[in-house]
Amino acid sequence: MNAADDKTIVKDYFNSTGFDRWKRIYGDGEVNKVQLDIRNGHQQTVDKVINWLKADGNLAEISVCDAGCGVGSLSIPLAETGAKVFASDISEAMVGEGKERALKIFGNNDNPTFAVQDLEGLSGKYHTVICLDVLIHYPQDKAAEMISHLCSLSESRIILSFAPKTCALSLLKKIGSFFPGASKATRAYLHKEADIVKYLQNNGFSIARDEMTKTRFYFSRLLEATRK
């Protein structure tokens, strides 16, 4: 399967059955135990990013690109702090949900700004570029290209999270591949942390902060890199 096929599958999935599933996960409604675990894990990653940015004390002065924003789980709280936020996602359904959630909080405000856009099509310049839990949809070679492009949009900092490729997680993924089901509608790519760090360094960034979020069903390595 090539990258174009992967992108089409991801787009279609998050505009259909995937949207309903992840809207529940990223919301506050009733979910099963696995979905609740993933919700809590993702929220921990979001909270870590927000805590990093709040600790810097300049959120109201910066612009943020939330690439792969989903339903606005990060974009909306960042906008509440005063940051200027541009939020994008490949899924029109996800962006629509994000807009509705923002409307309830901010009214007819232009911050955050939401747009339907894939990562490769993003343009402009932002103080901080953030891309959480999106790399899982990118194979290794495309991940390098995507990270390079995101780095080109960043004036100061890039924050990424990804599922780390370890022996334990690789084994879990292999076991899971023997149990197909409706919930497994997209490929899941794991990435070696050393590779992600190398891609960032090749684009003029160095690691500043890092965190690991680990629950029963959610694993995400979080890296912050700043321009050298």
Backbone as a ProteinNet text record, in pm:
[ID]
protein_1_A
[PRIMARY]
MNAADDKTIVKDYFNSTGFDRWKRIYGDGEVNKVQLDIRNGHQQTVDKVINWLKADGNLAEISVCDAGCGVGSLSIPLAETGAKVFASDISEAMVGEGKERALKIFGNNDNPTFAVQDLEGLSGKYHTVICLDVLIHYPQDKAAEMISHLCSLSESRIILSFAPKTCALSLLKKIGSFFPGASKATRAYLHKEADIVKYLQNNGFSIARDEMTKTRFYFSRLLEATRK
[TERTIARY]
84.8	0	88	64.6	146.6	90.4	166.5	127.8	-5.5	-30.5	-158	-274.9	-258.7	-363.6	-384.6	-276.1	-285.4	-363.2	-330.2	-395.9	-545.6	-581.8	-723	-798.3	-737.3	-800.6	-821.7	-719.1	-729.7	-838.9	-839.7	-939.7	-1080.5	-1102.1	-1234.9	-1277.1	-1182	-1212.2	-1258.5	-1185.6	-1219.4	-1334.8	-1386.2	-1508.1	-1630.7	-1609.8	-1721.1	-1721.7	-1699	-1706.9	-1604.2	-1486.7	-1382.6	-1421.1	-1493.9	-1535.7	-1626.8	-1726.2	-1817.7	-1742.5	-1649.6	-1575.1	-1486.2	-1409	-1312.9	-1379.2	-1493.9	-1569.7	-1609.1	-1651	-1685.6	-1561.5	-1451.9	-1329.5	-1279.9	-1283.8	-1234.6	-1339.4	-1455.5	-1560	-1568.3	-1687.9	-1706.6	-1825.1	-1870	-1981.3	-1937.5	-2032.8	-2006.2	-1925.7	-1821.1	-1735.8	-1700.9	-1646.9	-1605.1	-1469.4	-1422.4	-1300.9	-1177.5	-1167	-1051.7	-1054.5	-1171	-1184	-1158	-1203.4	-1178.3	-1029.3	-960	-816	-744.1	-785.2	-725.4	-757.7	-881.6	-920.2	-829.4	-810.3	-728	-582.2	-531.9	-394.3	-373.5	-463.3	-451.8	-462	-552.4	-567.4	-441.1	-375	-248.7	-144.7	-139.3	-45.5	-80	-207.5	-251.8	-215.5	-241.7	-213	-63.6	19.6	164.9	209.4	153.6	187.9	143.7	21.8	-29.1	55.3	95	178	313.7	372.6	499.2	484.7	382	364.7	328.8	248.1	214.9	339.1	426.2	546.9	637.7	630.5	713.8	665.1	537.1	485	459.8	454.4	434.5	325.2	230.7	129.3	48.7	19	-61.8	13.8	143.2	225.6	261.2	219.6	268.1	154.4	194.2	102.1	132.7	26.4	40.5	-33	32.6	-31.6	-54.5	-180.8	-216.4	-247.9	-148.7	-159.5	-214.4	-331.5	-399.5	-475.4	-558.7	-619.4	-732.8	-786.5	-900.9	-1019.6	-1078.4	-1196.9	-1161.2	-1032.6	-990.8	-951.1	-914.9	-880.4	-765.1	-672	-560	-584.9	-638.4	-656.4	-743.4	-853	-947.5	-887	-827.1	-766.1	-649.1	-574.2	-467	-523.6	-631.7	-695.4	-749.5	-795	-846.1	-735.9	-611.3	-499.1	-455.5	-505.9	-469.2	-379.8	-333.2	-250.5	-333.1	-270.2	-335.9	-321.1	-432.2	-426.3	-488.1	-410.7	-461.9	-468.8	-587.6	-608.6	-652.7	-591.5	-627.3	-634.6	-715.4	-725.9	-769	-728.2	-763.9	-911.9	-975.4	-1115	-1208.5	-1297.4	-1396.4	-1489.9	-1523	-1611.6	-1545.5	-1417.9	-1346.2	-1339.7	-1307.6	-1298.4	-1434.7	-1541.2	-1675.4	-1708.3	-1672.1	-1695.8	-1613.6	-1487.5	-1402.4	-1461.1	-1513.2	-1575.5	-1696.1	-1777.5	-1895.9	-1856.6	-1754.5	-1710.1	-1654.4	-1578.8	-1522.3	-1632	-1733.8	-1843.8	-1914.6	-1931.1	-1998.6	-1918.2	-1786.5	-1700	-1670.7	-1637.3	-1590.7	-1694.1	-1803.2	-1896.5	-1835.8	-1879.8	-1829.5	-1694.6	-1595.6	-1459.8	-1372.6	-1265.1	-1176.7	-1057.5	-1064	-956.9	-1017	-992.2	-905.1	-971.1	-886.9	-932.5	-916.8	-1023.2	-1020.1	-1023	-952.3	-950.9	-934.6	-996.8	-977.6	-854.4	-749.9	-621.8	-536	-472.4	-378.1	-245.2	-159.5	-34.8	54.7	60.1	150.6	108.9	-17.3	-66.8	-60.1	-16	-8.7	96.8	69.5	164.1	160.8	247.4	253.7	368.3	375.6	478.4	413.3	458.9	403.1	517.1	498	599.9	620	507.2	510.9	421.8	475.6	398.7	384.5	260.9	232.6	160.3	203.3	140.2	134.1	16.5	1.6	-67.9	-7.7	-67.9	-111.5	-36.3	-64.8	37	158	263.8	228.7	135.6	96.1	35.7	-7.4	-65.2	38.3	165.4	268.3	375.5	404.3	517.3	648.1	756.7	883.9	930.8	930.3	983.7	896.8	765.4	675.7	679.5	710.6	722.5	836.8	947.1	1061.6	1023.5	951.4	908.6	811.6	719.2	619	681.9	772.7	839.6	920.9	988.8	1064.9	974.3	856.3	763	712.1	676.4	629.2	737.8	862	972.9	984.3	954.6	965.2	860.8	755	649.9	679.9	776.4	802.7	914.2	886.1	987.8	1073.9	1017.1	1088.5	1086.3	971.2	957.7	861.9	888.9	797.3	778.7	654.7	621.6	551.2	604.8	551.3	525.2	422	405.2	386.7	433	429.1	431.3	386.2	392.5	533.3	608.4	747.9	762	859	884.8	981.3	924.9	1003.8	971	1049.7	1025.7	887.4	852.7	724.6	607.5	612.5	501.2	493.5	608.1	608.5	542.7	566.9	505.1	354.5	312.2	168.6	100	165.1	107.6	94.5	195.5	191.6	80.1	64.7	-43.2	-178.4	-191.8	-316.8	-353	-253.4	-280.6	-352.6	-351.5	-420.5	-568.3	-610	-748.4	-813.2	-845.7	-905.6	-1044.3	-1083.3	-1216.4	-1247.3	-1370.2	-1414.2	-1335.9	-1287.3	-1216.6	-1077.2	-1025.7	-892	-905.4	-936.7	-964.9	-847.5	-742.1	-625.3	-500.1	-393	-264.7	-209.9	-130.5	-67.1	83.5	154.3	298.9	369.1	462.7	547.1	676.8	739	860.3	967.3	1090.1	1202.1	1229.3	1245.9	1270.6	1397.5	1500.4	1626.1	1604.6	1514.4	1486	1416.2	1317.2	1244.3	1339.3	1424.9	1523.7	1615	1658.1	1745.8	1677.1	1549.6	1475.9	1468.4	1444.1	1436.1	1571.4	1676.2	1810.6	1850.7	1813.9	1847	1780.2	1673.7	1602.2	1634	1742.2	1790	1729.3	1676.6	1614.5	1689.9	1681.2	1740.4	1637.3	1642.6	1543.9	1559.1	1446.5	1446.7	1380.3	1262.6	1190.5	1129.1	1106.2	1044.2	962.3	862.2	774.4	730.1	683.4	625.5	491.5	388.6	257.3	229.9	197.7	177.8	60.8	-43.5	-154.1	-164	-272.7	-283.8	-289.2	-355	-375.2	-325.9	-264.1	-217.2	-70.6	11.8	154.7	196.2	251.3	287.3	411	511.5	634.3	620.5	646.9	628.7	764	792.5	918.4	892.7	966.2	968.8	1108.4	1114.2	1241.7	1239.1	1350.8	1360.3	1469.8	1455.3	1555.6	1690.1	1794.8	1928.6	1976.6
-119.6	0	124.3	219.3	339.1	448.6	559.9	667	728.6	740.7	798.2	713.1	579.5	489.5	505.9	515.4	535.4	662.2	770.9	898.9	890.8	825.9	812	731.9	622.6	538.4	616.9	691.3	770	875.8	946.1	1050.7	993.3	882.3	820.5	768.4	708.5	652.3	760.3	873.3	977.5	1065.9	1041.5	1108.2	1018.8	894.2	798.7	731.9	599.8	526.5	574.9	613	660.6	788.4	875.1	1001.1	975	890.7	860.5	803.3	712.2	647.2	746.8	826.6	916.2	1040.3	1078.7	1188	1149.1	1023.3	976.3	971.8	920.5	907.5	1043.9	1142.4	1275.3	1362.8	1306.3	1379.7	1339	1350.3	1313.4	1218.6	1157.7	1064.8	925.3	834.5	696.9	622.3	553.9	474.3	344.4	248.5	123.5	142.9	38	49.5	82.2	22.4	49	193.8	239.2	376.9	477.3	445.2	532.4	541.6	429.7	428.2	514.7	503.8	584.9	732.1	762	900.8	960.1	884.3	933.8	951.1	856.6	866.8	988	1006.3	1121.7	1252.4	1257.3	1379.1	1408.5	1304.4	1324.6	1389.6	1344.1	1403.8	1550	1578.7	1717.2	1802.4	1752.1	1827.4	1855.8	1761.2	1781.7	1894.1	1897.5	2004.3	2139.4	2145.7	2271.9	2318	2225.5	2260.6	2313.3	2251.5	2302.1	2447	2471.2	2603.9	2707.2	2668.6	2761.5	2796	2698.9	2722.1	2825.7	2838.9	2937.1	3079.5	3095.6	3225.5	3323.8	3274.6	3368.9	3324.7	3242.8	3187.1	3294.9	3402.9	3507.4	3581.8	3555.9	3627.8	3543.5	3416.2	3328.6	3278.8	3234.5	3168.5	3019.5	2939.6	2794.1	2731.3	2637.1	2553.9	2416.2	2379.8	2247.8	2160.1	2086.8	2007.4	1869.3	1837.6	1714.2	1735.6	1840.2	1888	1801.4	1710.9	1632.7	1721.8	1702.6	1781.1	1902.8	1937.9	2058.5	2038.2	1916.4	1886.7	1971.4	2007	2093.7	2237.3	2256.1	2391.4	2479.5	2424.5	2504.7	2550.7	2463.2	2513	2608	2590.1	2684.9	2822.3	2824.3	2951.9	3018.7	2938.9	2994.7	3065.7	3024.2	3088.6	3217.5	3241.7	3362.7	3341	3218.3	3190.4	3203.8	3246.9	3253.4	3118.1	3047.6	2907.3	2886.7	2821.6	2773.2	2621.8	2565.3	2421.2	2358.5	2247.1	2181.3	2031.3	1967.2	1821.6	1775.2	1654.6	1598.3	1562.7	1546.8	1505	1625	1639.2	1746.9	1730.3	1605.5	1579.8	1622.1	1590.7	1629.6	1781.2	1849	1994.6	2055.6	1999.5	2049.1	2037.1	1925.5	1906.1	2005.1	2026.6	2122.8	2262.5	2302.1	2433.9	2447.1	2341.7	2346.1	2360.2	2286.8	2295.6	2434.7	2490.3	2624	2729.6	2712.6	2809	2819.3	2706.9	2705.3	2781.3	2785.5	2849.3	2995	3020.1	3152.8	3235	3171.7	3242.4	3260.3	3359.9	3384.4	3456.2	3382.8	3435.5	3369.4	3436.3	3378	3307	3282.3	3209.9	3107	2977.6	2922	2923.9	2922.2	2911.3	2766.4	2707.4	2568	2559.9	2460.2	2440.1	2291.7	2247.2	2110.3	2110.2	2042.1	2047.5	1928.7	1861.8	1758.1	1822.1	1747.4	1804.1	1858.1	1784.1	1823.1	1954.9	1991	2112.9	2235.6	2220.4	2333.9	2434.1	2561.7	2666.8	2774.1	2872.4	2981.2	2964.2	3056.4	3053.4	3069.1	2989.1	2989.7	2981.9	3044.5	3033.4	2887.6	2816.7	2678.2	2592	2479.7	2381.5	2256.1	2208.5	2092	1987.1	1862.7	1752.3	1631.9	1608.2	1503.4	1380	1265	1134.9	1121.7	1183.5	1174.4	1086.8	1082.9	1004.5	857	810.9	670.5	633.1	733.1	708.7	718.7	745.3	766.3	657.8	592.5	499.6	576.8	505.5	568.2	673.1	639.4	733.3	858	841.9	956.7	1039.6	975.8	1048.8	1149.3	1108.3	1199.3	1320.8	1299.3	1409.3	1501	1441.2	1519.1	1604.7	1546.8	1622.5	1736.8	1712.5	1818	1933.6	1900.5	2005	2082.8	2013.6	2081.4	2171.9	2126.3	2209	2338.2	2330.4	2450	2555.1	2514.8	2608.4	2674.5	2619	2662.2	2765.6	2877	2979.7	2949.3	2876.8	2859.6	2718.2	2648.7	2523.3	2428.8	2298.7	2195.9	2091.7	2047.4	1947.2	1831.7	1711.3	1591.9	1483.6	1402.8	1280.1	1164.6	1047.9	931	804.2	694.9	564.9	509.1	492.7	451.3	304.9	279.9	144.4	76.2	-5.8	-84.9	-231.7	-319.2	-463	-500.4	-444.6	-479.2	-431.8	-307.3	-254.3	-320.1	-352.3	-422.1	-558.6	-625.9	-756.5	-741.7	-640.9	-617.6	-588.6	-509.5	-477.6	-603.4	-689.4	-813.2	-904.7	-915.5	-997.2	-941.2	-808.9	-744.9	-765.5	-783.1	-799.6	-930.7	-1023.5	-1150.8	-1142.8	-1025.9	-1011.3	-894.2	-910.6	-799.9	-768	-641.1	-598.8	-461.1	-418.8	-289.9	-174.1	-190.2	-80.6	-60.2	-159.4	-148.3	-114.9	11.7	49.9	117.9	149.9	213.6	141.9	155.8	100.3	180.7	116	184.1	167.7	278.2	274.6	318.2	236.8	270.2	331.6	418.6	486.9	483	459.5	462.9	607.5	628.2	763.6	821.8	739.6	788.3	843.2	780.7	828.5	963.7	978.8	1105.5	1216.9	1189.3	1288.5	1327.8	1229.5	1257.3	1347	1320	1403.3	1547.8	1564.7	1699.3	1769.9	1698.5	1756.5	1794	1710.7	1739.1	1866.8	1907.5	2029	2147.7	2135.2	2247.8	2262.3	2153	2157.6	2067.5	2099.9	2015.4	1991	1874.1	1835	1920.7	1974.1	2058.3	1987.5	1926.6	1855.7	1728.6	1631.7	1507.6	1446.7	1370.7	1301.9	1170.3	1078	953	933.8	906.3	873.4	726.2	653.8	509.2	466	415.2	354.2	209.3	142.3	2.2	-10.4	85.2	74.6	196.3	289.9	411.9	433.6	449.6	471.3	587.2	690.9	807	875.9	889.8	960.9	1104.7	1199	1340.3	1410.6	1480.7	1552.4	1698.5	1786.3	1927.6	1958.6	2021	2057.3	2205.5	2273.1	2414.6	2439.7	2548.6	2582.3	2609.8	2556.9	2574.6	2718.5
0	0	0	-92.8	-98	-8.2	0.1	91.7	54.1	-77.6	-121.7	-75.4	-82.9	-35.2	114.7	190.6	335.3	366.8	296.6	323.2	293.5	183.5	147.3	251.2	297.6	399	527.8	570	692.7	679.4	565.4	542.3	544.7	472.1	466.9	603.8	675.4	806.9	904.6	909.3	1005.6	959.9	840.8	796.8	810.9	855.8	866	1003.2	1003.8	1131.2	1232.2	1183.3	1273.8	1344.6	1274.4	1335.2	1455.3	1438.5	1548.9	1668.3	1639.4	1747.4	1821.3	1745.3	1809.4	1866.2	1813.4	1873.8	2016.5	2034.8	2170	2258.1	2203.2	2281.8	2328	2238	2271.7	2338.8	2367.2	2435.9	2581	2637.6	2777.9	2796.6	2685.4	2693.3	2734.4	2734.6	2778.5	2673.1	2716.4	2627.9	2698.7	2623.3	2687.1	2756.3	2822.5	2904.3	2820.4	2702.9	2616.8	2568.8	2523.9	2476.1	2588.5	2708.4	2822.8	2852.2	2842.5	2865	2760.9	2635.1	2528.6	2549.5	2589.5	2618.3	2725.4	2833.4	2943.7	2900.9	2820.5	2774	2684.8	2588.8	2498.8	2576.5	2672.8	2752.3	2832	2880.5	2951.6	2860.5	2734.5	2638.8	2613.9	2593.3	2573.3	2694	2814	2936.1	2950.2	2912.2	2920.8	2828.4	2708	2614.2	2670	2719.4	2774.4	2893	2978	3093.5	3049.6	2946.2	2891.6	2847.4	2767.3	2710	2815.6	2913.5	3021.5	3103.5	3123.4	3202.4	3138	3005.2	2935	2956.4	2992.7	3029.6	2917.3	2790.8	2679.9	2583.3	2630.2	2541	2468.6	2535.7	2473.9	2364.1	2352	2255.3	2133.1	2129.4	2022.7	1933.6	1814.5	1722.3	1722.3	1711.5	1717.4	1599.9	1533.6	1432.9	1494	1510.7	1562.1	1441.9	1394.5	1271.8	1303.8	1249.2	1285.8	1414.4	1416.7	1541.2	1592.5	1508.7	1552.9	1584.3	1700.1	1738.6	1823.3	1827.3	1898.7	2042.6	2080.7	2220.1	2272.4	2183.7	2220.9	2177.5	2057.8	2002.3	2091.3	2139.2	2217.4	2350	2432	2556	2531.3	2421.5	2391.9	2357.9	2280.7	2248.3	2374	2470.1	2595.8	2674.3	2655.1	2724.4	2655.3	2534.6	2462.1	2343.2	2321.4	2204.1	2077.1	1968.7	1839.3	1772.4	1750.5	1709.3	1571.1	1484	1356.2	1366.3	1350.7	1368.6	1237.4	1201.3	1075.5	1094.5	1008.9	1010.6	872.5	836	705.1	698.3	815.1	821.9	833.7	737.6	741.6	861.6	894.8	1008.4	1139.9	1154.8	1276.2	1289.2	1179.8	1182	1216.1	1158.3	1188.5	1335.7	1396.3	1538.9	1620.6	1579.5	1648.8	1644.8	1529.3	1515.7	1608.6	1616.1	1702	1849.3	1889.1	2028.5	2058	1964.3	1984.3	1989.2	1905.5	1899.9	2034.2	2102.4	2232.5	2337.8	2319.6	2419.6	2385	2257.3	2217.1	2141.1	2099	2013	1874.5	1803.5	1668.3	1672.5	1714.4	1726.1	1619.8	1579.8	1479.1	1541.5	1670.6	1738.5	1834.4	1812.6	1708.5	1570.2	1468	1330.5	1285.6	1231.5	1187.4	1035.2	979.7	835.2	804.7	695.9	646.9	558.8	602.9	532.1	573.9	475.3	513.4	550.5	615.6	667.8	557.4	446.9	338.2	273.9	284	222.1	310.9	435	525.6	480.5	503.1	467.8	575.1	562	658.2	756.6	851.8	954.9	1091.9	1187.1	1322	1423.2	1537.1	1641.6	1680.7	1700.2	1745.3	1657.1	1612	1535.2	1620.9	1636.1	1720.5	1637.7	1651.6	1578.3	1671.9	1729.6	1830.6	1773.7	1795.9	1765.4	1619.4	1529.4	1386.2	1314.1	1364.8	1301	1289.4	1370.8	1367	1231.5	1154.3	1021.6	909.4	944	842.3	848.2	734.7	730.7	746.2	770.5	806.8	706.4	576.8	478	468.3	476.3	469.4	597.6	707.9	834.2	825.9	764.7	749.8	666.1	557.4	470.8	544.6	616	686.3	795.5	872.7	979	920.2	809.8	743.6	703.1	650.4	609.9	730.9	838.5	958.5	1016.3	1010.2	1058.7	979.2	849.7	764.5	801.2	870.2	911.2	1044.6	1117.6	1254.3	1261.7	1328.6	1350.3	1472.5	1569.1	1694.8	1751	1739.5	1813	1742.2	1755.9	1706.3	1816.3	1834.1	1934.9	1864.8	1881.8	1817.2	1920.2	1896.5	1973.3	1876	1916.4	1828.6	1912.2	1850.9	1917.1	1899.9	2008.2	1996.2	1955.1	1868.6	1822.7	1918.4	2007	2100.8	2077.6	2134.4	2117.7	2171.4	2287.4	2349.9	2265.9	2219.2	2140	2002.7	1946.7	1817.2	1830	1943.9	1967.6	1985.2	2061.6	2080.6	1947.4	1863.5	1733.8	1648.8	1653.5	1575.3	1622.9	1753.8	1808.8	1766.2	1772.7	1735.7	1590.4	1504.7	1361.5	1332	1424.5	1404.9	1441.6	1491.5	1534.9	1462.4	1335.5	1259.8	1311.2	1293.5	1337.5	1286.2	1309.1	1256.8	1316.9	1439.4	1504.9	1448.4	1374.8	1317.3	1169.3	1140.6	1002.6	934.5	1007.8	949.5	996	917.9	959.6	1077.2	1160	1272.7	1260.4	1245.6	1227.1	1355	1400.6	1513.7	1461.7	1542	1496.8	1605.5	1564.7	1657.2	1697.9	1828.5	1876	1814.5	1797.6	1740.2	1599.9	1524.2	1388.9	1392.5	1481.3	1491.5	1533	1629.1	1673.8	1558.1	1479.8	1365	1263.5	1234.7	1139.1	1188.9	1317.4	1374.1	1366.6	1401.7	1397.5	1255.6	1159.3	1019.7	969.8	1038.3	999.6	1090.3	1166.9	1246.1	1383.9	1439.9	1571.3	1668.9	1796.5	1900.5	2009.5	2071.4	2172.2	2297.6	2343.8	2464	2581.7	2556.3	2662.2	2604.5	2691.2	2646.1	2759.5	2720.3	2815.7	2752.1	2836.3	2789.2	2857.5	2777.5	2832.3	2805	2910.5	2896.4	2982.9	2915.9	2987.2	2937.4	2963.6	2920.8	2768.9	2702.2	2558.2	2480	2548.5	2483.6	2517.4	2414.3	2432.1	2341.2	2398.6	2317.1	2373.1	2288.7	2323	2275.3	2362.7	2334	2333.5	2223.9	2210.4	2176.6	2242.9	2207.8	2153.6	2035.7	1975.8	1938.7	1964.4	1934.5	1830.6	1757.2	1655.8	1720.6	1660.4	1715.2	1695.3
[MASK]
++++++++++++++++++++++++++++++++++++++++++++++++++++++++++++++++++++++++++++++++++++++++++++++++++++++++++++++++++++++++++++++++++++++++++++++++++++++++++++++++++++++++++++++++++++++++++++++++++++++++++++++++++++++++++++++++++++

